[in-house]
Amino acid sequence: MTVPTPSPVAFSPVAHPLRRLHVVTWGCQMNVYDSTRMADVLAPLGYGPAASVEDADMVILNTCHIREHATEKLFSELGRLRRVKDARRAAGARMLLAVAGCVAQAEGAEILRRAPYVDIVLGPQTYHRLPEMIAEAERAGRAVVDTEFPPESKFDHLPEAALPGGGATAFLAIQEGCDKFCSFCVVPYTRGVEASRPAAAVLAEARALVAAGAREITLLGQNVNAWHGEAPSGGAWTLARLLRALAEIPGLTRLRYTTSHPRDMDDELIAAHGELPALMPFLHLPVQSGADRILSAMNRRHTAADYRRIVERLRHARPDIALSSDFIVGYPGETAADFAATLTLAREIGFAQAYSFKYSPRPGTPAASAADQIPEREKEARLATLQDLLATQQRDFNARQVGRRLAVLITGRGRHPGQIAGRSPYLQAVHLAAPETLIGREIAVTIAAAGPRSLAGAWHPSPEEHAAA
Ligand code: 5AD
Ligand code: SF4
């Protein structure tokens, strides 16, 4: 799942920062999590948040290689930062410039060639080594590159998450990398082979997040349902077993996990959706295409019928489960009939929300060199058709909530004064007029209206609830 716009990272304030850090994050939730952890690594060195880029002693661009034009976007941002860096130097100040994430991993050498003013290039596996890299860059006065896949796990070398406190929702990375090698995807090359964190480490981090105020935790991984970590007492656990253990943590009322592969939706995990009330009735399960020919060319290792069967079984276990997905249109060789099969699958399943993309070649992946690339205009037309259908499904799904009372976890203030906002069990944004003292609590909200991407609700508290708010 991707968040295409860059966003500043929220990290825990250092009381009196000696140095100021600005982190820009592109891409998926894993990158958002990584940015927070890089800030955690740098906190002991006295780094706190910068008010702006101009004010920063260090800027980290945490990049994503999945979206189109990722490299060009990076170089244009670097060009802008170079001017800021020069202006700071002219004023007698320094600015360390680091490029992190998947573009750094894939294009480290190219970055140094085209942007020699970059000080540090680091891949997603090495950010625990940032303090050494900074010392080295400062000492040697030349660029430091670390895009290895090191033998040690970064998770074992990170400080305890410096918890922001108060956040009702939190991410927790439990798995990284991917061995699936879908023909279009760079992740196995940039994030490396699949690795799972031990259950004890995950449980400890979850308890700490709950102690700091989290009520909902989203477990993260590129292929999260392939998680198979060391059990606390030896042996190995599956994700379903881990979810059962997490569901027992007092105060942790909501669990989610993303992103999953259909191949790894095992019986136990499907059953967990019916057994664990804390496991929210929403699942992001990318299908990519509804045509078996294309799924096979994509090396997805599942058919459209497999996907339909999984959904059927999930709905049997948890009848109200809402589904989300990723689609790629215009994969090399995709015919009009293949695309029609994708539309049929989407129509049959009915998604609560979904992401859809035009196929875009990624250097080094098998699909990039396929001969039968689809013309851009055709890809655009197919994407528009699919997005129309998915937007209608999302609007319909939202409209079906009107009149229902949903448990909404209040996550913060709303857009307008007097408003607060939260999320429904189905991951919809919900806005309502109610006191800010409800932030961090789960309350029952009557849904009054639905928009294309969010819901509006009303809170009718009992006298006791009112007094407690
Ligand atoms: N072209 C288009 N979409 C892609 N995705 C991954 N690689 C590509 C690519 N080369 C999409 C997939 C994946 C999501 C995160 O991004 O749908 O599930
Ligand atoms: Fe990429 Fe496929 Fe792995 Fe997902 S499962 S990260 S699409 S290779």
GROMACS .gro file of C-alpha atoms and ligand atoms in nm:
model
  495
    1MET     CA    1   0.000   0.000   0.000
    2THR     CA    2   0.152   0.331  -0.091
    3VAL     CA    3   0.123   0.687   0.020
    4PRO     CA    4   0.246   0.874  -0.287
    5THR     CA    5   0.309   1.213  -0.133
    6PRO     CA    6   0.617   1.299   0.070
    7SER     CA    7   0.540   1.356   0.434
    8PRO     CA    8   0.746   1.491   0.721
    9VAL     CA    9   0.800   1.230   0.986
   10ALA     CA   10   0.652   1.263   1.332
   11PHE     CA   11   0.909   1.169   1.590
   12SER     CA   12   0.951   1.207   1.956
   13PRO     CA   13   1.077   1.544   2.061
   14VAL     CA   14   1.421   1.564   2.220
   15ALA     CA   15   1.399   1.813   2.508
   16HIS     CA   16   1.674   2.049   2.384
   17PRO     CA   17   1.794   1.932   2.046
   18LEU     CA   18   2.156   2.010   1.972
   19ARG     CA   19   2.107   1.939   1.605
   20ARG     CA   20   1.806   1.951   1.384
   21LEU     CA   21   1.681   1.673   1.162
   22HIS     CA   22   1.437   1.685   0.871
   23VAL     CA   23   1.314   1.358   0.725
   24VAL     CA   24   1.109   1.337   0.406
   25THR     CA   25   0.929   1.009   0.347
   26TRP     CA   26   0.801   0.872   0.018
   27GLY     CA   27   0.619   0.546  -0.028
   28CYS     CA   28   0.474   0.276   0.185
   29GLN     CA   29   0.395   0.246   0.554
   30MET     CA   30   0.718   0.053   0.599
   31ASN     CA   31   0.904   0.366   0.493
   32VAL     CA   32   0.703   0.577   0.737
   33TYR     CA   33   0.801   0.331   1.009
   34ASP     CA   34   1.167   0.331   0.897
   35SER     CA   35   1.177   0.712   0.907
   36THR     CA   36   1.057   0.712   1.264
   37ARG     CA   37   1.319   0.454   1.355
   38MET     CA   38   1.597   0.656   1.189
   39ALA     CA   39   1.491   0.951   1.403
   40ASP     CA   40   1.507   0.718   1.707
   41VAL     CA   41   1.861   0.614   1.613
   42LEU     CA   42   1.968   0.977   1.587
   43ALA     CA   43   1.797   1.102   1.905
   44PRO     CA   44   2.086   0.994   2.132
   45LEU     CA   45   2.317   1.204   1.914
   46GLY     CA   46   2.112   1.508   2.006
   47TYR     CA   47   1.902   1.527   1.690
   48GLY     CA   48   1.554   1.673   1.728
   49PRO     CA   49   1.300   1.785   1.472
   50ALA     CA   50   1.385   2.081   1.248
   51ALA     CA   51   1.122   2.346   1.192
   52SER     CA   52   1.197   2.344   0.818
   53VAL     CA   53   1.451   2.215   0.567
   54GLU     CA   54   1.633   2.548   0.579
   55ASP     CA   55   1.678   2.499   0.951
   56ALA     CA   56   1.810   2.140   0.931
   57ASP     CA   57   2.160   2.018   1.019
   58MET     CA   58   2.070   1.692   0.856
   59VAL     CA   59   1.815   1.601   0.590
   60ILE     CA   60   1.721   1.242   0.513
   61LEU     CA   61   1.524   1.159   0.200
   62ASN     CA   62   1.363   0.820   0.255
   63THR     CA   63   1.283   0.703  -0.095
   64CYS     CA   64   1.047   0.456  -0.262
   65HIS     CA   65   1.128   0.272  -0.582
   66ILE     CA   66   0.785   0.132  -0.659
   67ARG     CA   67   0.620   0.437  -0.808
   68GLU     CA   68   0.688   0.578  -1.151
   69HIS     CA   69   0.957   0.842  -1.196
   70ALA     CA   70   1.095   0.769  -0.848
   71THR     CA   71   1.453   0.841  -0.954
   72GLU     CA   72   1.372   1.166  -1.136
   73LYS     CA   73   1.168   1.282  -0.839
   74LEU     CA   74   1.466   1.216  -0.614
   75PHE     CA   75   1.710   1.407  -0.833
   76SER     CA   76   1.480   1.706  -0.860
   77GLU     CA   77   1.443   1.714  -0.481
   78LEU     CA   78   1.821   1.677  -0.444
   79GLY     CA   79   1.874   1.974  -0.677
   80ARG     CA   80   1.653   2.185  -0.452
   81LEU     CA   81   1.834   2.066  -0.139
   82ARG     CA   82   2.171   2.142  -0.292
   83ARG     CA   83   2.073   2.510  -0.308
   84VAL     CA   84   1.962   2.500   0.057
   85LYS     CA   85   2.288   2.331   0.153
   86ASP     CA   86   2.493   2.595  -0.033
   87ALA     CA   87   2.296   2.876   0.130
   88ARG     CA   88   2.358   2.727   0.474
   89ARG     CA   89   2.728   2.688   0.399
   90ALA     CA   90   2.746   3.053   0.290
   91ALA     CA   91   2.592   3.142   0.627
   92GLY     CA   92   2.854   2.932   0.811
   93ALA     CA   93   2.627   2.636   0.888
   94ARG     CA   94   2.638   2.275   0.768
   95MET     CA   95   2.383   2.040   0.632
   96LEU     CA   96   2.438   1.667   0.600
   97LEU     CA   97   2.237   1.518   0.320
   98ALA     CA   98   2.142   1.149   0.330
   99VAL     CA   99   1.947   0.940   0.081
  100ALA     CA  100   1.787   0.631   0.231
  101GLY     CA  101   1.533   0.370   0.128
  102CYS     CA  102   1.482   0.163  -0.183
  103VAL     CA  103   1.608   0.409  -0.449
  104ALA     CA  104   1.928   0.444  -0.248
  105GLN     CA  105   1.957   0.066  -0.238
  106ALA     CA  106   1.901   0.025  -0.610
  107GLU     CA  107   2.084   0.331  -0.743
  108GLY     CA  108   2.352   0.418  -0.488
  109ALA     CA  109   2.632   0.462  -0.741
  110GLU     CA  110   2.416   0.670  -0.976
  111ILE     CA  111   2.319   0.900  -0.688
  112LEU     CA  112   2.682   0.973  -0.606
  113ARG     CA  113   2.767   1.027  -0.971
  114ARG     CA  114   2.484   1.268  -1.040
  115ALA     CA  115   2.467   1.432  -0.697
  116PRO     CA  116   2.819   1.426  -0.547
  117TYR     CA  117   2.707   1.671  -0.277
  118VAL     CA  118   2.512   1.387  -0.110
  119ASP     CA  119   2.696   1.284   0.210
  120ILE     CA  120   2.538   0.949   0.294
  121VAL     CA  121   2.365   0.679   0.092
  122LEU     CA  122   2.209   0.399   0.294
  123GLY     CA  123   1.978   0.111   0.216
  124PRO     CA  124   1.678   0.002   0.420
  125GLN     CA  125   1.882  -0.264   0.600
  126THR     CA  126   2.156  -0.045   0.742
  127TYR     CA  127   1.996   0.249   0.916
  128HIS     CA  128   2.105   0.121   1.257
  129ARG     CA  129   2.457   0.213   1.138
  130LEU     CA  130   2.365   0.579   1.075
  131PRO     CA  131   2.563   0.719   1.371
  132GLU     CA  132   2.884   0.556   1.238
  133MET     CA  133   2.809   0.678   0.888
  134ILE     CA  134   2.761   1.034   1.011
  135ALA     CA  135   3.087   1.022   1.207
  136GLU     CA  136   3.265   0.883   0.902
  137ALA     CA  137   3.116   1.144   0.665
  138GLU     CA  138   3.213   1.424   0.906
  139ARG     CA  139   3.562   1.289   0.962
  140ALA     CA  140   3.652   1.197   0.606
  141GLY     CA  141   3.459   1.478   0.441
  142ARG     CA  142   3.350   1.246   0.163
  143ALA     CA  143   3.040   1.045   0.085
  144VAL     CA  144   2.969   0.727   0.278
  145VAL     CA  145   2.772   0.450   0.113
  146ASP     CA  146   2.623   0.152   0.296
  147THR     CA  147   2.379  -0.047   0.090
  148GLU     CA  148   2.485  -0.389   0.209
  149PHE     CA  149   2.252  -0.658   0.330
  150PRO     CA  150   2.439  -0.696   0.659
  151PRO     CA  151   2.449  -1.026   0.849
  152GLU     CA  152   2.318  -0.861   1.165
  153SER     CA  153   1.955  -0.754   1.183
  154LYS     CA  154   1.894  -0.383   1.219
  155PHE     CA  155   1.608  -0.468   1.454
  156ASP     CA  156   1.858  -0.607   1.707
  157HIS     CA  157   2.063  -0.288   1.691
  158LEU     CA  158   1.798  -0.022   1.721
  159PRO     CA  159   1.737   0.167   2.041
  160GLU     CA  160   1.398   0.112   2.199
  161ALA     CA  161   1.148   0.308   1.998
  162ALA     CA  162   1.143   0.658   2.147
  163LEU     CA  163   0.769   0.652   2.166
  164PRO     CA  164   0.582   0.962   2.068
  165GLY     CA  165   0.321   0.896   2.335
  166GLY     CA  166  -0.046   0.956   2.297
  167GLY     CA  167  -0.079   0.816   1.946
  168ALA     CA  168  -0.381   0.583   1.943
  169THR     CA  169  -0.252   0.399   1.637
  170ALA     CA  170   0.096   0.266   1.574
  171PHE     CA  171   0.290   0.065   1.321
  172LEU     CA  172   0.511  -0.226   1.417
  173ALA     CA  173   0.744  -0.387   1.161
  174ILE     CA  174   0.752  -0.763   1.210
  175GLN     CA  175   0.883  -0.884   0.876
  176GLU     CA  176   1.092  -0.749   0.599
  177GLY     CA  177   1.189  -0.839   0.246
  178CYS     CA  178   1.025  -1.079   0.007
  179ASP     CA  179   1.112  -1.404  -0.170
  180LYS     CA  180   0.815  -1.407  -0.405
  181PHE     CA  181   0.983  -1.234  -0.700
  182CYS     CA  182   0.673  -1.113  -0.880
  183SER     CA  183   0.806  -1.025  -1.226
  184PHE     CA  184   0.718  -0.655  -1.201
  185CYS     CA  185   0.845  -0.583  -0.851
  186VAL     CA  186   1.170  -0.437  -0.716
  187VAL     CA  187   1.111  -0.524  -0.351
  188PRO     CA  188   1.305  -0.854  -0.347
  189TYR     CA  189   1.604  -0.663  -0.487
  190THR     CA  190   1.583  -0.353  -0.267
  191ARG     CA  191   1.460  -0.502   0.060
  192GLY     CA  192   1.631  -0.838   0.029
  193VAL     CA  193   1.520  -1.184   0.127
  194GLU     CA  194   1.230  -1.242   0.356
  195ALA     CA  195   1.312  -1.218   0.727
  196SER     CA  196   1.091  -1.236   1.035
  197ARG     CA  197   1.150  -1.075   1.374
  198PRO     CA  198   1.129  -1.307   1.676
  199ALA     CA  199   0.792  -1.315   1.851
  200ALA     CA  200   0.938  -1.201   2.185
  201ALA     CA  201   1.077  -0.882   2.028
  202VAL     CA  202   0.745  -0.811   1.859
  203LEU     CA  203   0.549  -0.867   2.180
  204ALA     CA  204   0.785  -0.645   2.379
  205GLU     CA  205   0.755  -0.363   2.126
  206ALA     CA  206   0.376  -0.402   2.118
  207ARG     CA  207   0.356  -0.379   2.500
  208ALA     CA  208   0.570  -0.065   2.493
  209LEU     CA  209   0.349   0.091   2.226
  210VAL     CA  210   0.038   0.015   2.431
  211ALA     CA  211   0.199   0.158   2.744
  212ALA     CA  212   0.259   0.477   2.543
  213GLY     CA  213  -0.107   0.501   2.444
  214ALA     CA  214  -0.152   0.285   2.132
  215ARG     CA  215  -0.487   0.108   2.109
  216GLU     CA  216  -0.447  -0.013   1.754
  217ILE     CA  217  -0.133  -0.170   1.610
  218THR     CA  218  -0.077  -0.242   1.244
  219LEU     CA  219   0.184  -0.512   1.187
  220LEU     CA  220   0.397  -0.428   0.887
  221GLY     CA  221   0.591  -0.630   0.637
  222GLN     CA  222   0.641  -0.640   0.261
  223ASN     CA  223   0.491  -0.986   0.278
  224VAL     CA  224   0.359  -0.979   0.631
  225ASN     CA  225   0.158  -1.299   0.630
  226ALA     CA  226   0.472  -1.495   0.542
  227TRP     CA  227   0.592  -1.405   0.892
  228HIS     CA  228   0.722  -1.713   1.075
  229GLY     CA  229   0.923  -1.591   1.370
  230GLU     CA  230   1.099  -1.766   1.650
  231ALA     CA  231   0.852  -1.847   1.928
  232PRO     CA  232   0.924  -1.716   2.279
  233SER     CA  233   0.994  -2.070   2.402
  234GLY     CA  234   1.172  -2.204   2.092
  235GLY     CA  235   1.028  -2.339   1.770
  236ALA     CA  236   0.843  -2.115   1.529
  237TRP     CA  237   0.510  -1.936   1.530
  238THR     CA  238   0.283  -1.848   1.241
  239LEU     CA  239   0.128  -1.504   1.203
  240ALA     CA  240  -0.205  -1.639   1.334
  241ARG     CA  241  -0.031  -1.755   1.652
  242LEU     CA  242   0.141  -1.419   1.691
  243LEU     CA  243  -0.191  -1.237   1.647
  244ARG     CA  244  -0.345  -1.454   1.919
  245ALA     CA  245  -0.065  -1.360   2.159
  246LEU     CA  246  -0.091  -0.991   2.070
  247ALA     CA  247  -0.468  -0.998   2.121
  248GLU     CA  248  -0.405  -1.090   2.486
  249ILE     CA  249  -0.216  -0.769   2.563
  250PRO     CA  250  -0.444  -0.566   2.789
  251GLY     CA  251  -0.541  -0.235   2.630
  252LEU     CA  252  -0.460  -0.347   2.277
  253THR     CA  253  -0.807  -0.348   2.126
  254ARG     CA  254  -0.733  -0.342   1.754
  255LEU     CA  255  -0.494  -0.537   1.535
  256ARG     CA  256  -0.427  -0.515   1.164
  257TYR     CA  257  -0.156  -0.647   0.935
  258THR     CA  258  -0.039  -0.539   0.592
  259THR     CA  259   0.060  -0.625   0.316
  260SER     CA  260  -0.039  -0.987   0.256
  261HIS     CA  261   0.012  -1.229  -0.030
  262PRO     CA  262  -0.276  -1.462  -0.123
  263ARG     CA  263  -0.039  -1.760  -0.120
  264ASP     CA  264   0.032  -1.709   0.249
  265MET     CA  265  -0.331  -1.680   0.366
  266ASP     CA  266  -0.323  -2.013   0.550
  267ASP     CA  267  -0.620  -2.182   0.719
  268GLU     CA  268  -0.514  -2.075   1.065
  269LEU     CA  269  -0.488  -1.709   0.962
  270ILE     CA  270  -0.826  -1.714   0.792
  271ALA     CA  271  -0.976  -1.875   1.104
  272ALA     CA  272  -0.817  -1.605   1.323
  273HIS     CA  273  -1.038  -1.349   1.150
  274GLY     CA  274  -1.340  -1.527   1.296
  275GLU     CA  275  -1.186  -1.593   1.635
  276LEU     CA  276  -1.016  -1.273   1.741
  277PRO     CA  277  -1.245  -0.976   1.804
  278ALA     CA  278  -0.937  -0.751   1.811
  279LEU     CA  279  -0.847  -0.844   1.455
  280MET     CA  280  -1.019  -0.571   1.256
  281PRO     CA  281  -1.255  -0.671   0.975
  282PHE     CA  282  -1.042  -0.522   0.698
  283LEU     CA  283  -0.778  -0.690   0.487
  284HIS     CA  284  -0.550  -0.551   0.218
  285LEU     CA  285  -0.490  -0.848  -0.011
  286PRO     CA  286  -0.339  -0.754  -0.348
  287VAL     CA  287  -0.466  -0.955  -0.645
  288GLN     CA  288  -0.295  -0.753  -0.925
  289SER     CA  289  -0.501  -0.909  -1.207
  290GLY     CA  290  -0.811  -1.119  -1.264
  291ALA     CA  291  -0.662  -1.310  -1.560
  292ASP     CA  292  -0.476  -1.635  -1.497
  293ARG     CA  293  -0.252  -1.585  -1.800
  294ILE     CA  294  -0.133  -1.253  -1.656
  295LEU     CA  295  -0.109  -1.382  -1.299
  296SER     CA  296   0.114  -1.658  -1.427
  297ALA     CA  297   0.328  -1.415  -1.631
  298MET     CA  298   0.353  -1.202  -1.318
  299ASN     CA  299   0.480  -1.507  -1.127
  300ARG     CA  300   0.210  -1.451  -0.868
  301ARG     CA  301   0.170  -1.823  -0.795
  302HIS     CA  302  -0.206  -1.799  -0.749
  303THR     CA  303  -0.500  -1.803  -0.987
  304ALA     CA  304  -0.808  -1.583  -0.992
  305ALA     CA  305  -1.005  -1.881  -0.860
  306ASP     CA  306  -0.761  -1.919  -0.568
  307TYR     CA  307  -0.819  -1.554  -0.480
  308ARG     CA  308  -1.198  -1.590  -0.501
  309ARG     CA  309  -1.181  -1.897  -0.276
  310ILE     CA  310  -0.973  -1.716  -0.015
  311VAL     CA  311  -1.218  -1.427  -0.009
  312GLU     CA  312  -1.509  -1.668   0.024
  313ARG     CA  313  -1.344  -1.839   0.320
  314LEU     CA  314  -1.254  -1.507   0.482
  315ARG     CA  315  -1.615  -1.396   0.450
  316HIS     CA  316  -1.730  -1.723   0.596
  317ALA     CA  317  -1.501  -1.668   0.898
  318ARG     CA  318  -1.585  -1.298   0.934
  319PRO     CA  319  -1.894  -1.203   0.735
  320ASP     CA  320  -1.841  -0.827   0.755
  321ILE     CA  321  -1.475  -0.832   0.647
  322ALA     CA  322  -1.398  -0.545   0.408
  323LEU     CA  323  -1.144  -0.607   0.135
  324SER     CA  324  -0.883  -0.389  -0.021
  325SER     CA  325  -0.648  -0.473  -0.303
  326ASP     CA  326  -0.377  -0.363  -0.546
  327PHE     CA  327  -0.422  -0.392  -0.922
  328ILE     CA  328  -0.181  -0.346  -1.209
  329VAL     CA  329  -0.327  -0.274  -1.553
  330GLY     CA  330  -0.140  -0.293  -1.882
  331TYR     CA  331   0.106  -0.560  -1.772
  332PRO     CA  332   0.308  -0.674  -2.078
  333GLY     CA  333   0.088  -0.891  -2.299
  334GLU     CA  334  -0.239  -0.799  -2.125
  335THR     CA  335  -0.519  -0.836  -2.381
  336ALA     CA  336  -0.862  -0.672  -2.375
  337ALA     CA  337  -1.001  -1.008  -2.258
  338ASP     CA  338  -0.747  -1.026  -1.974
  339PHE     CA  339  -0.841  -0.678  -1.863
  340ALA     CA  340  -1.211  -0.770  -1.882
  341ALA     CA  341  -1.135  -1.061  -1.646
  342THR     CA  342  -0.987  -0.813  -1.398
  343LEU     CA  343  -1.304  -0.602  -1.414
  344THR     CA  344  -1.516  -0.913  -1.364
  345LEU     CA  345  -1.318  -1.018  -1.059
  346ALA     CA  346  -1.342  -0.669  -0.908
  347ARG     CA  347  -1.717  -0.660  -0.975
  348GLU     CA  348  -1.770  -1.002  -0.819
  349ILE     CA  349  -1.569  -0.939  -0.505
  350GLY     CA  350  -1.671  -0.580  -0.437
  351PHE     CA  351  -1.383  -0.393  -0.275
  352ALA     CA  352  -1.420  -0.146   0.009
  353GLN     CA  353  -1.121   0.037  -0.135
  354ALA     CA  354  -0.829  -0.043  -0.364
  355TYR     CA  355  -0.516   0.092  -0.526
  356SER     CA  356  -0.461   0.056  -0.897
  357PHE     CA  357  -0.159   0.134  -1.110
  358LYS     CA  358  -0.047   0.138  -1.469
  359TYR     CA  359   0.227  -0.116  -1.518
  360SER     CA  360   0.557   0.067  -1.525
  361PRO     CA  361   0.885  -0.111  -1.602
  362ARG     CA  362   1.138  -0.127  -1.320
  363PRO     CA  363   1.496  -0.176  -1.438
  364GLY     CA  364   1.633  -0.515  -1.338
  365THR     CA  365   1.294  -0.685  -1.305
  366PRO     CA  366   1.199  -0.960  -1.557
  367ALA     CA  367   0.887  -0.782  -1.685
  368ALA     CA  368   1.084  -0.471  -1.781
  369SER     CA  369   1.246  -0.652  -2.073
  370ALA     CA  370   0.926  -0.821  -2.198
  371ALA     CA  371   0.869  -0.752  -2.568
  372ASP     CA  372   0.493  -0.701  -2.559
  373GLN     CA  373   0.470  -0.374  -2.361
  374ILE     CA  374   0.126  -0.211  -2.377
  375PRO     CA  375   0.103   0.140  -2.527
  376GLU     CA  376   0.070   0.418  -2.272
  377ARG     CA  377  -0.266   0.538  -2.408
  378GLU     CA  378  -0.416   0.192  -2.370
  379LYS     CA  379  -0.284   0.163  -2.015
  380GLU     CA  380  -0.435   0.499  -1.928
  381ALA     CA  381  -0.774   0.404  -2.070
  382ARG     CA  382  -0.778   0.073  -1.879
  383LEU     CA  383  -0.671   0.242  -1.558
  384ALA     CA  384  -0.948   0.502  -1.588
  385THR     CA  385  -1.209   0.227  -1.641
  386LEU     CA  386  -1.088   0.024  -1.343
  387GLN     CA  387  -1.058   0.328  -1.119
  388ASP     CA  388  -1.415   0.430  -1.203
  389LEU     CA  389  -1.538   0.091  -1.095
  390LEU     CA  390  -1.329   0.087  -0.776
  391ALA     CA  391  -1.434   0.441  -0.682
  392THR     CA  392  -1.800   0.344  -0.723
  393GLN     CA  393  -1.747   0.038  -0.507
  394GLN     CA  394  -1.580   0.249  -0.239
  395ARG     CA  395  -1.861   0.506  -0.246
  396ASP     CA  396  -2.121   0.229  -0.221
  397PHE     CA  397  -1.937   0.064   0.065
  398ASN     CA  398  -1.917   0.395   0.250
  399ALA     CA  399  -2.284   0.469   0.183
  400ARG     CA  400  -2.381   0.133   0.332
  401GLN     CA  401  -2.245   0.246   0.668
  402VAL     CA  402  -2.495   0.533   0.696
  403GLY     CA  403  -2.732   0.470   0.986
  404ARG     CA  404  -2.499   0.212   1.147
  405ARG     CA  405  -2.334   0.256   1.484
  406LEU     CA  406  -1.963   0.188   1.442
  407ALA     CA  407  -1.685   0.163   1.695
  408VAL     CA  408  -1.455   0.451   1.606
  409LEU     CA  409  -1.107   0.484   1.747
  410ILE     CA  410  -1.050   0.856   1.788
  411THR     CA  411  -0.703   0.942   1.662
  412GLY     CA  412  -0.689   1.321   1.669
  413ARG     CA  413  -0.846   1.653   1.589
  414GLY     CA  414  -1.062   1.692   1.280
  415ARG     CA  415  -1.015   1.938   0.999
  416HIS     CA  416  -1.250   2.197   1.147
  417PRO     CA  417  -1.259   2.348   1.496
  418GLY     CA  418  -1.476   2.143   1.731
  419GLN     CA  419  -1.427   1.831   1.519
  420ILE     CA  420  -1.241   1.514   1.605
  421ALA     CA  421  -1.148   1.232   1.371
  422GLY     CA  422  -1.087   0.861   1.392
  423ARG     CA  423  -1.112   0.534   1.205
  424SER     CA  424  -1.384   0.280   1.172
  425PRO     CA  425  -1.316  -0.094   1.199
  426TYR     CA  426  -1.306  -0.091   0.816
  427LEU     CA  427  -1.028   0.170   0.812
  428GLN     CA  428  -1.255   0.451   0.696
  429ALA     CA  429  -1.182   0.801   0.820
  430VAL     CA  430  -1.469   0.926   1.038
  431HIS     CA  431  -1.525   1.291   1.135
  432LEU     CA  432  -1.757   1.408   1.408
  433ALA     CA  433  -1.822   1.699   1.639
  434ALA     CA  434  -1.725   1.589   1.990
  435PRO     CA  435  -1.484   1.689   2.268
  436GLU     CA  436  -1.109   1.647   2.215
  437THR     CA  437  -1.089   1.461   2.544
  438LEU     CA  438  -1.212   1.157   2.350
  439ILE     CA  439  -0.886   1.136   2.156
  440GLY     CA  440  -0.731   0.793   2.216
  441ARG     CA  441  -1.063   0.630   2.303
  442GLU     CA  442  -1.290   0.400   2.108
  443ILE     CA  443  -1.647   0.529   2.102
  444ALA     CA  444  -1.971   0.427   1.934
  445VAL     CA  445  -2.053   0.669   1.654
  446THR     CA  446  -2.371   0.683   1.449
  447ILE     CA  447  -2.281   0.732   1.085
  448ALA     CA  448  -2.483   1.020   0.944
  449ALA     CA  449  -2.331   1.072   0.600
  450ALA     CA  450  -2.080   0.917   0.364
  451GLY     CA  451  -1.838   1.077   0.119
  452PRO     CA  452  -1.618   0.910  -0.142
  453ARG     CA  453  -1.332   0.868   0.106
  454SER     CA  454  -1.470   0.934   0.452
  455LEU     CA  455  -1.770   0.922   0.683
  456ALA     CA  456  -1.936   1.183   0.901
  457GLY     CA  457  -2.086   1.072   1.229
  458ALA     CA  458  -2.254   1.184   1.547
  459TRP     CA  459  -2.179   1.088   1.904
  460HIS     CA  460  -2.477   1.040   2.134
  461PRO     CA  461  -2.320   0.971   2.473
  462SER     CA  462  -2.504   0.826   2.768
  463PRO     CA  463  -2.500   1.062   3.070
  464GLU     CA  464  -2.209   0.859   3.218
  465GLU     CA  465  -2.010   0.874   2.894
  466HIS     CA  466  -2.077   1.243   2.871
  467ALA     CA  467  -1.952   1.300   3.224
  468ALA     CA  468  -1.640   1.091   3.157
  469ALA     CA  469  -1.548   1.275   2.835
  4705AD     N1  470   0.432  -0.113  -1.200
  4705AD     C1  471   0.310  -0.082  -1.149
  4705AD     N2  472   0.270  -0.111  -1.026
  4705AD     C2  473   0.358  -0.176  -0.946
  4705AD     N3  474   0.347  -0.218  -0.818
  4705AD     C3  475   0.464  -0.275  -0.783
  4705AD     N4  476   0.551  -0.271  -0.886
  4705AD     C4  477   0.487  -0.211  -0.990
  4705AD     C5  478   0.523  -0.178  -1.122
  4705AD     N5  479   0.643  -0.210  -1.172
  4705AD     C6  480   0.225  -0.207  -0.741
  4705AD     C7  481   0.167  -0.345  -0.707
  4705AD     C8  482   0.199  -0.360  -0.561
  4705AD     C9  483   0.191  -0.217  -0.514
  4705AD    C10  484   0.257  -0.187  -0.383
  4705AD     O1  485   0.254  -0.143  -0.617
  4705AD     O2  486   0.027  -0.343  -0.728
  4705AD     O3  487   0.109  -0.446  -0.493
  471SF4    FE1  488   0.675  -0.748  -0.464
  471SF4    FE2  489   0.537  -0.972  -0.516
  471SF4    FE3  490   0.694  -0.957  -0.296
  471SF4    FE4  491   0.465  -0.813  -0.308
  471SF4     S1  492   0.482  -1.038  -0.308
  471SF4     S2  493   0.668  -0.741  -0.238
  471SF4     S3  494   0.456  -0.758  -0.524
  471SF4     S4  495   0.763  -0.951  -0.509
   0.00000   0.00000   0.00000
